[in-house]
Every structure is written in structure tokens, then in C-alpha cells.
């Protein structure tokens, strides 16, 4: 048995199948979340992700420490249906060619992060192939959907309809009864994540804020965490932090660097992607966390430029917030194309869900995305951080059964607050971090 502080494991077995490590977990019984070191003890918790602090001089060692600290969470997530469906897709041969091409191209373009994945696999004592399947999940899932002739909206609509009746308790911070871990249909999370920027009447200099709901599945809600990588002197990587999906690179979800720049991501649903090219996680990680040439500041211009990378296998919508320069941009990418929109220096509706808005791409239009965007379009333009918190708390449209995290940045305070899937307007955050001093040495 493998000890896990978050669940009671009756039996866990490991088996190697066709060169891939398949983890089978039987009889996992969820326990009530516990207060974790560094969290607000008054917070009403739906999910309670820990923050792992890692200092290293090499990216491999950072990954190794990451894998060791989060070992039980990584194993729990990889045992679930989301990852195992992709293991089967790759193992059975249909997805094998795409897997190897995506891995090859991502490694060629960004070998540093391939080293980090090697470290994560070593630390978590899992096969490297399994860790790679995890980080290639967005692309492999899209290719799997296409191979089955299915829209990514189908299973998501069924899950959302079945859980709508449970949302009233969610809005007040209690955990909705909903489905239990492991019961979420595959592709439920395809309609996920909402972003809102609020600018005061006086423009960015007078104040602005940015909010994000991170939606995926109840299953991964039990296993995600936050990572803080601090680069030791002479390290081959830059300090960076963010929300981490188990065993994955930060940069996939909300991420911030040592220069006060925050990125959040909306997964998009183009009808066709490539079975080769660079994975979204690698490009996004390099854009926000890359080492700036000459030791200069990696501000919003550098991050936006990094996202305008040629060679994407898929695409994404990335929101970039600069706490120092007080600017916000939205970058949409698809394969070798991109479009950047800078949030105007005035109050207005600057929001994004899971659809291309300013880059012309043939895409799926899912009901949840349409409903969330319609609610935002018909709401008064947010001007304050409280307006942002209120909109992110709108249940069941924006705050949903699959919301695992909520993050709100306020320029007035310089702080990024994080919740565990509860309503930001009525529950205190689990974490509150000052982005301007997050990586400052401890006194």
C-alpha cells in the first residue's frame, strides 16, 4: 500500500502493460479535506491543494523533488479514468504515432522541460511514458475525440445537466453532493475555465483586477496542488510558480513568474489539430517562465512574444496580467497563427471562456461556453475586484460542479487570492500571495 494523506487506500497495484505503467487503484475512500500548512484556517474548503516549496539548481532536480513531494497525488490522478483512457489510446496503437511525434517535437523545441518531466517520473517512481501521456493530455484527448467522431461537447453536456440541481450549496461554499471521484464522464472538462478582467473608470492606473475559474473534473480536484520553484544561484531555470495538475509542468494552468506576471489559460476546441508539433504545456511554460536574456525583466511583452510561437500542435487562449506595468492582454493561438488583443484602458467587458473570439478558427461551440459568455456579455461591465468575485460566484453558470479552483488578482493590493472551488464573494480564500514579493528571500 502507498500512504496518501488525502485518502484511505485499501489496495494499490502496479503493472507494466505494453511498455506503459498502468496504475490501478481499488477502494479509494475520500476523507474530509484537512487544514494544510499555510492555508487560511477560516476558509470553507471544497478542495485543499497544498503548496510545495522547491529550491533547486537544476530543472531535473526540481522535477525530482516535485515528483517525490506529490507522489501520492500524481499516482492517484494517473490511476483515474481521464489518464487511463489516453493510456489505452496510446497502448492500442491508434494514438501511438501521435504520442511519439508530439513527444519528439516538444523535446526538440524545449529540451529543458523534457528534463523536468524525467525528474518528475524519477521522483514519483512512475514510468516516463506515463508522465508524458499526462502532459500531452490536451492534444491526445482531442485526437481521441476526432478518432471516435465525437464532439468534445457531448459528454460534458450530460455531466453538467446531471449536476445542475446540486449547485445551490456550491454557491455558498459547501461541496455539492454531485458525483463522486472517478465517476465524471470522459471529456467533462472540455468546457472549462472562465476569465474576467475589470478596469476601473479611471483606467489601469486607478485600479484593475483579474479573475479566473479553473474547471476540470471532480476527480482531479482531489489531486491538484501548487508548486513554487525557486532557482538557486547558477540554476538552469527561472523561478516560477503556479497551479499544477498532477505530474505536469506548471504553465498549463494559472502560473506566475518572479517579475510579477500572471498567466491563466482557457482551453479551446478547434475541430482539427495536428498529430505532431509542440504541446501547449511546453510553449506556455517557456513563455511565462523562460530565462530572460541578459538577466532582464520578463514582463508582459516578453510573455506575449513567447506565446506567439510557431509550431503549436493545438491552440489556446492565454490571459497575461502584468502586476508591475499594469497591463493585460489576451493571446489566442492556433497552430502557426496567433492574435493578441490588449485590454482597453477603460471599463468594459473583457472576458473569455472556451471559444476563439478574435482569431478565425473552425471550432466546436459548446452550450456551457455559450451560456457563460452570454451571462458575462449581458452583465454590467465589472469595475472592481468585488465585481469580479461576484461574477465568478454566479452558480450554476460560472461557478460549477467541476470548478476546482478560483483565483483573483487585485492591482490595488498586489495580491493573488486562491480558493478551492468555492464562491469567492462569500468565502475566504485558502491562500493570499503578494505577487510583487512572492519570491523574495525569507527574512
PDB file of N, CA, C and O in Angstrom, residues 302-353:
ATOM      1  N   UNK A 302       7.438  40.284 -23.256  1.00  0.00           N
ATOM      2  CA  UNK A 302       8.214  39.065 -23.477  1.00  0.00           C
ATOM      3  C   UNK A 302       7.326  37.829 -23.412  1.00  0.00           C
ATOM      4  O   UNK A 302       7.492  36.879 -24.194  1.00  0.00           O
ATOM      5  N   UNK A 303       6.384  37.821 -22.483  1.00  0.00           N
ATOM      6  CA  UNK A 303       5.485  36.673 -22.347  1.00  0.00           C
ATOM      7  C   UNK A 303       4.589  36.548 -23.575  1.00  0.00           C
ATOM      8  O   UNK A 303       4.423  35.455 -24.134  1.00  0.00           O
ATOM      9  N   UNK A 304       4.010  37.673 -24.015  1.00  0.00           N
ATOM     10  CA  UNK A 304       3.158  37.654 -25.207  1.00  0.00           C
ATOM     11  C   UNK A 304       3.955  37.183 -26.418  1.00  0.00           C
ATOM     12  O   UNK A 304       3.486  36.360 -27.220  1.00  0.00           O
ATOM     13  N   UNK A 305       5.189  37.672 -26.560  1.00  0.00           N
ATOM     14  CA  UNK A 305       6.035  37.256 -27.674  1.00  0.00           C
ATOM     15  C   UNK A 305       6.303  35.763 -27.629  1.00  0.00           C
ATOM     16  O   UNK A 305       6.286  35.068 -28.661  1.00  0.00           O
ATOM     17  N   UNK A 306       6.519  35.220 -26.433  1.00  0.00           N
ATOM     18  CA  UNK A 306       6.760  33.794 -26.292  1.00  0.00           C
ATOM     19  C   UNK A 306       5.562  32.951 -26.675  1.00  0.00           C
ATOM     20  O   UNK A 306       5.713  31.827 -27.185  1.00  0.00           O
ATOM     21  N   UNK A 307       4.366  33.472 -26.461  1.00  0.00           N
ATOM     22  CA  UNK A 307       3.145  32.740 -26.811  1.00  0.00           C
ATOM     23  C   UNK A 307       2.889  32.762 -28.316  1.00  0.00           C
ATOM     24  O   UNK A 307       2.169  31.899 -28.843  1.00  0.00           O
ATOM     25  N   UNK A 308       3.474  33.735 -29.009  1.00  0.00           N
ATOM     26  CA  UNK A 308       3.298  33.844 -30.460  1.00  0.00           C
ATOM     27  C   UNK A 308       4.289  32.925 -31.178  1.00  0.00           C
ATOM     28  O   UNK A 308       4.929  33.298 -32.145  1.00  0.00           O
ATOM     29  N   UNK A 309       4.377  31.738 -30.691  1.00  0.00           N
ATOM     30  CA  UNK A 309       5.360  30.754 -31.140  1.00  0.00           C
ATOM     31  C   UNK A 309       4.789  29.958 -32.316  1.00  0.00           C
ATOM     32  O   UNK A 309       3.603  29.617 -32.328  1.00  0.00           O
ATOM     33  N   UNK A 310       5.621  29.670 -33.282  1.00  0.00           N
ATOM     34  CA  UNK A 310       5.184  28.841 -34.406  1.00  0.00           C
ATOM     35  C   UNK A 310       5.458  27.376 -34.071  1.00  0.00           C
ATOM     36  O   UNK A 310       6.486  27.044 -33.506  1.00  0.00           O
ATOM     37  N   UNK A 311       4.505  26.517 -34.401  1.00  0.00           N
ATOM     38  CA  UNK A 311       4.721  25.095 -34.169  1.00  0.00           C
ATOM     39  C   UNK A 311       3.784  24.463 -33.169  1.00  0.00           C
ATOM     40  O   UNK A 311       3.974  23.300 -32.788  1.00  0.00           O
ATOM     41  N   UNK A 312       2.756  25.220 -32.703  1.00  0.00           N
ATOM     42  CA  UNK A 312       1.765  24.626 -31.805  1.00  0.00           C
ATOM     43  C   UNK A 312       1.124  23.413 -32.493  1.00  0.00           C
ATOM     44  O   UNK A 312       0.774  23.460 -33.678  1.00  0.00           O
ATOM     45  N   UNK A 313       0.898  22.357 -31.743  1.00  0.00           N
ATOM     46  CA  UNK A 313       0.109  21.230 -32.248  1.00  0.00           C
ATOM     47  C   UNK A 313      -1.380  21.527 -32.149  1.00  0.00           C
ATOM     48  O   UNK A 313      -2.183  20.972 -32.902  1.00  0.00           O
ATOM     49  N   UNK A 314      -1.734  22.408 -31.234  1.00  0.00           N
ATOM     50  CA  UNK A 314      -3.136  22.721 -30.937  1.00  0.00           C
ATOM     51  C   UNK A 314      -3.256  24.239 -30.854  1.00  0.00           C
ATOM     52  O   UNK A 314      -2.787  24.957 -31.721  1.00  0.00           O
ATOM     53  N   UNK A 315      -3.860  24.746 -29.845  1.00  0.00           N
ATOM     54  CA  UNK A 315      -4.001  26.182 -29.639  1.00  0.00           C
ATOM     55  C   UNK A 315      -4.574  26.441 -28.266  1.00  0.00           C
ATOM     56  O   UNK A 315      -4.949  25.510 -27.542  1.00  0.00           O
ATOM     57  N   UNK A 316      -4.667  27.700 -27.886  1.00  0.00           N
ATOM     58  CA  UNK A 316      -5.183  28.054 -26.562  1.00  0.00           C
ATOM     59  C   UNK A 316      -5.497  29.539 -26.515  1.00  0.00           C
ATOM     60  O   UNK A 316      -5.095  30.309 -27.392  1.00  0.00           O
ATOM     61  N   UNK A 317      -6.214  29.926 -25.483  1.00  0.00           N
ATOM     62  CA  UNK A 317      -6.414  31.337 -25.150  1.00  0.00           C
ATOM     63  C   UNK A 317      -5.685  31.592 -23.845  1.00  0.00           C
ATOM     64  O   UNK A 317      -5.983  30.946 -22.838  1.00  0.00           O
ATOM     65  N   UNK A 318      -4.734  32.511 -23.868  1.00  0.00           N
ATOM     66  CA  UNK A 318      -3.924  32.787 -22.679  1.00  0.00           C
ATOM     67  C   UNK A 318      -4.100  34.245 -22.283  1.00  0.00           C
ATOM     68  O   UNK A 318      -3.942  35.157 -23.104  1.00  0.00           O
ATOM     69  N   UNK A 319      -4.446  34.449 -21.044  1.00  0.00           N
ATOM     70  CA  UNK A 319      -4.597  35.796 -20.483  1.00  0.00           C
ATOM     71  C   UNK A 319      -3.319  36.150 -19.737  1.00  0.00           C
ATOM     72  O   UNK A 319      -2.829  35.357 -18.930  1.00  0.00           O
ATOM     73  N   UNK A 320      -2.763  37.319 -20.016  1.00  0.00           N
ATOM     74  CA  UNK A 320      -1.485  37.737 -19.443  1.00  0.00           C
ATOM     75  C   UNK A 320      -1.705  39.019 -18.647  1.00  0.00           C
ATOM     76  O   UNK A 320      -2.184  40.019 -19.189  1.00  0.00           O
ATOM     77  N   UNK A 321      -1.352  38.978 -17.373  1.00  0.00           N
ATOM     78  CA  UNK A 321      -1.553  40.109 -16.460  1.00  0.00           C
ATOM     79  C   UNK A 321      -0.206  40.536 -15.908  1.00  0.00           C
ATOM     80  O   UNK A 321       0.513  39.716 -15.322  1.00  0.00           O
ATOM     81  N   UNK A 322       0.157  41.800 -16.096  1.00  0.00           N
ATOM     82  CA  UNK A 322       1.423  42.324 -15.595  1.00  0.00           C
ATOM     83  C   UNK A 322       1.147  43.223 -14.399  1.00  0.00           C
ATOM     84  O   UNK A 322       0.586  44.323 -14.545  1.00  0.00           O
ATOM     85  N   UNK A 323       1.522  42.747 -13.214  1.00  0.00           N
ATOM     86  CA  UNK A 323       1.247  43.491 -11.985  1.00  0.00           C
ATOM     87  C   UNK A 323       2.113  44.731 -11.849  1.00  0.00           C
ATOM     88  O   UNK A 323       1.756  45.671 -11.140  1.00  0.00           O
ATOM     89  N   UNK A 324       3.252  44.763 -12.553  1.00  0.00           N
ATOM     90  CA  UNK A 324       4.165  45.904 -12.454  1.00  0.00           C
ATOM     91  C   UNK A 324       3.815  46.965 -13.489  1.00  0.00           C
ATOM     92  O   UNK A 324       3.668  48.148 -13.166  1.00  0.00           O
ATOM     93  N   UNK A 325       3.659  46.558 -14.751  1.00  0.00           N
ATOM     94  CA  UNK A 325       3.353  47.511 -15.820  1.00  0.00           C
ATOM     95  C   UNK A 325       1.868  47.854 -15.888  1.00  0.00           C
ATOM     96  O   UNK A 325       1.484  48.763 -16.626  1.00  0.00           O
ATOM     97  N   UNK A 326       1.042  47.112 -15.145  1.00  0.00           N
ATOM     98  CA  UNK A 326      -0.403  47.357 -15.076  1.00  0.00           C
ATOM     99  C   UNK A 326      -1.021  47.298 -16.479  1.00  0.00           C
ATOM    100  O   UNK A 326      -1.672  48.237 -16.942  1.00  0.00           O
ATOM    101  N   UNK A 327      -0.830  46.160 -17.113  1.00  0.00           N
ATOM    102  CA  UNK A 327      -1.379  45.914 -18.443  1.00  0.00           C
ATOM    103  C   UNK A 327      -1.900  44.479 -18.498  1.00  0.00           C
ATOM    104  O   UNK A 327      -1.389  43.600 -17.789  1.00  0.00           O
ATOM    105  N   UNK A 328      -2.886  44.259 -19.361  1.00  0.00           N
ATOM    106  CA  UNK A 328      -3.478  42.931 -19.521  1.00  0.00           C
ATOM    107  C   UNK A 328      -3.677  42.665 -21.013  1.00  0.00           C
ATOM    108  O   UNK A 328      -4.111  43.553 -21.759  1.00  0.00           O
ATOM    109  N   UNK A 329      -3.377  41.441 -21.436  1.00  0.00           N
ATOM    110  CA  UNK A 329      -3.571  41.045 -22.832  1.00  0.00           C
ATOM    111  C   UNK A 329      -4.199  39.669 -22.899  1.00  0.00           C
ATOM    112  O   UNK A 329      -4.066  38.861 -21.966  1.00  0.00           O
ATOM    113  N   UNK A 330      -4.885  39.407 -24.012  1.00  0.00           N
ATOM    114  CA  UNK A 330      -5.373  38.062 -24.307  1.00  0.00           C
ATOM    115  C   UNK A 330      -4.747  37.612 -25.622  1.00  0.00           C
ATOM    116  O   UNK A 330      -4.813  38.320 -26.627  1.00  0.00           O
ATOM    117  N   UNK A 331      -4.121  36.426 -25.584  1.00  0.00           N
ATOM    118  CA  UNK A 331      -3.467  35.878 -26.772  1.00  0.00           C
ATOM    119  C   UNK A 331      -4.187  34.599 -27.171  1.00  0.00           C
ATOM    120  O   UNK A 331      -4.304  33.668 -26.362  1.00  0.00           O
ATOM    121  N   UNK A 332      -4.688  34.555 -28.399  1.00  0.00           N
ATOM    122  CA  UNK A 332      -5.270  33.331 -28.939  1.00  0.00           C
ATOM    123  C   UNK A 332      -4.304  32.740 -29.947  1.00  0.00           C
ATOM    124  O   UNK A 332      -3.741  33.459 -30.782  1.00  0.00           O
ATOM    125  N   UNK A 333      -4.078  31.424 -29.864  1.00  0.00           N
ATOM    126  CA  UNK A 333      -3.152  30.762 -30.763  1.00  0.00           C
ATOM    127  C   UNK A 333      -3.823  29.551 -31.398  1.00  0.00           C
ATOM    128  O   UNK A 333      -4.710  28.928 -30.814  1.00  0.00           O
ATOM    129  N   UNK A 334      -3.381  29.225 -32.611  1.00  0.00           N
ATOM    130  CA  UNK A 334      -3.826  28.014 -33.284  1.00  0.00           C
ATOM    131  C   UNK A 334      -2.774  27.624 -34.317  1.00  0.00           C
ATOM    132  O   UNK A 334      -2.519  28.385 -35.269  1.00  0.00           O
ATOM    133  N   UNK A 335      -2.108  26.492 -34.084  1.00  0.00           N
ATOM    134  CA  UNK A 335      -1.042  26.024 -34.960  1.00  0.00           C
ATOM    135  C   UNK A 335       0.007  27.129 -35.148  1.00  0.00           C
ATOM    136  O   UNK A 335       0.639  27.527 -34.186  1.00  0.00           O
ATOM    137  N   UNK A 336       0.167  27.661 -36.355  1.00  0.00           N
ATOM    138  CA  UNK A 336       1.187  28.686 -36.594  1.00  0.00           C
ATOM    139  C   UNK A 336       0.620  30.108 -36.605  1.00  0.00           C
ATOM    140  O   UNK A 336       1.316  31.048 -37.002  1.00  0.00           O
ATOM    141  N   UNK A 337      -0.637  30.263 -36.200  1.00  0.00           N
ATOM    142  CA  UNK A 337      -1.258  31.590 -36.215  1.00  0.00           C
ATOM    143  C   UNK A 337      -1.524  32.065 -34.796  1.00  0.00           C
ATOM    144  O   UNK A 337      -1.615  31.268 -33.852  1.00  0.00           O
ATOM    145  N   UNK A 338      -1.666  33.369 -34.660  1.00  0.00           N
ATOM    146  CA  UNK A 338      -1.958  33.929 -33.342  1.00  0.00           C
ATOM    147  C   UNK A 338      -2.603  35.292 -33.503  1.00  0.00           C
ATOM    148  O   UNK A 338      -2.487  35.950 -34.547  1.00  0.00           O
ATOM    149  N   UNK A 339      -3.286  35.722 -32.460  1.00  0.00           N
ATOM    150  CA  UNK A 339      -3.900  37.049 -32.415  1.00  0.00           C
ATOM    151  C   UNK A 339      -3.835  37.555 -30.978  1.00  0.00           C
ATOM    152  O   UNK A 339      -4.150  36.816 -30.041  1.00  0.00           O
ATOM    153  N   UNK A 340      -3.428  38.805 -30.814  1.00  0.00           N
ATOM    154  CA  UNK A 340      -3.308  39.395 -29.476  1.00  0.00           C
ATOM    155  C   UNK A 340      -4.206  40.615 -29.369  1.00  0.00           C
ATOM    156  O   UNK A 340      -4.191  41.488 -30.241  1.00  0.00           O
ATOM    157  N   UNK A 341      -5.006  40.664 -28.308  1.00  0.00           N
ATOM    158  CA  UNK A 341      -5.859  41.812 -28.013  1.00  0.00           C
ATOM    159  C   UNK A 341      -5.454  42.371 -26.657  1.00  0.00           C
ATOM    160  O   UNK A 341      -5.409  41.621 -25.665  1.00  0.00           O
ATOM    161  N   UNK A 342      -5.156  43.644 -26.602  1.00  0.00           N
ATOM    162  CA  UNK A 342      -4.796  44.307 -25.348  1.00  0.00           C
ATOM    163  C   UNK A 342      -6.065  44.864 -24.714  1.00  0.00           C
ATOM    164  O   UNK A 342      -6.864  45.526 -25.372  1.00  0.00           O
ATOM    165  N   UNK A 343      -6.260  44.567 -23.447  1.00  0.00           N
ATOM    166  CA  UNK A 343      -7.447  45.049 -22.745  1.00  0.00           C
ATOM    167  C   UNK A 343      -7.413  46.570 -22.716  1.00  0.00           C
ATOM    168  O   UNK A 343      -6.403  47.164 -22.311  1.00  0.00           O
ATOM    169  N   UNK A 344      -8.497  47.233 -23.148  1.00  0.00           N
ATOM    170  CA  UNK A 344      -8.512  48.699 -23.202  1.00  0.00           C
ATOM    171  C   UNK A 344      -8.344  49.333 -21.819  1.00  0.00           C
ATOM    172  O   UNK A 344      -8.717  48.739 -20.796  1.00  0.00           O
ATOM    173  N   UNK A 345      -7.812  50.527 -21.820  1.00  0.00           N
ATOM    174  CA  UNK A 345      -7.568  51.258 -20.575  1.00  0.00           C
ATOM    175  C   UNK A 345      -8.838  51.975 -20.111  1.00  0.00           C
ATOM    176  O   UNK A 345      -8.848  53.175 -19.862  1.00  0.00           O
ATOM    177  N   UNK A 346      -9.898  51.216 -19.993  1.00  0.00           N
ATOM    178  CA  UNK A 346     -11.184  51.755 -19.539  1.00  0.00           C
ATOM    179  C   UNK A 346     -12.084  50.594 -19.134  1.00  0.00           C
ATOM    180  O   UNK A 346     -11.810  49.443 -19.469  1.00  0.00           O
ATOM    181  N   UNK A 347     -13.153  50.892 -18.429  1.00  0.00           N
ATOM    182  CA  UNK A 347     -14.102  49.863 -18.025  1.00  0.00           C
ATOM    183  C   UNK A 347     -14.776  49.258 -19.252  1.00  0.00           C
ATOM    184  O   UNK A 347     -15.056  49.958 -20.236  1.00  0.00           O
ATOM    185  N   UNK A 348     -15.034  47.970 -19.213  1.00  0.00           N
ATOM    186  CA  UNK A 348     -15.683  47.298 -20.333  1.00  0.00           C
ATOM    187  C   UNK A 348     -15.793  45.809 -20.070  1.00  0.00           C
ATOM    188  O   UNK A 348     -15.393  45.315 -19.012  1.00  0.00           O
ATOM    189  N   UNK A 349     -16.315  45.075 -21.041  1.00  0.00           N
ATOM    190  CA  UNK A 349     -16.467  43.630 -20.907  1.00  0.00           C
ATOM    191  C   UNK A 349     -15.259  42.941 -21.529  1.00  0.00           C
ATOM    192  O   UNK A 349     -15.196  42.725 -22.732  1.00  0.00           O
ATOM    193  N   UNK A 350     -14.281  42.624 -20.705  1.00  0.00           N
ATOM    194  CA  UNK A 350     -13.102  41.888 -21.154  1.00  0.00           C
ATOM    195  C   UNK A 350     -13.149  40.522 -20.493  1.00  0.00           C
ATOM    196  O   UNK A 350     -12.745  40.362 -19.333  1.00  0.00           O
ATOM    197  N   UNK A 351     -13.662  39.530 -21.211  1.00  0.00           N
ATOM    198  CA  UNK A 351     -13.865  38.198 -20.645  1.00  0.00           C
ATOM    199  C   UNK A 351     -13.566  37.144 -21.694  1.00  0.00           C
ATOM    200  O   UNK A 351     -13.570  37.418 -22.895  1.00  0.00           O
ATOM    201  N   UNK A 352     -13.330  35.937 -21.219  1.00  0.00           N
ATOM    202  CA  UNK A 352     -13.024  34.844 -22.131  1.00  0.00           C
ATOM    203  C   UNK A 352     -13.447  33.524 -21.507  1.00  0.00           C
ATOM    204  O   UNK A 352     -13.229  33.289 -20.325  1.00  0.00           O
ATOM    205  N   UNK A 353     -14.089  32.680 -22.335  1.00  0.00           N
ATOM    206  CA  UNK A 353     -14.447  31.330 -21.902  1.00  0.00           C
ATOM    207  C   UNK A 353     -13.685  30.340 -22.775  1.00  0.00           C
ATOM    208  O   UNK A 353     -12.475  30.437 -22.879  1.00  0.00           O
TER     209      UNK A 353
END
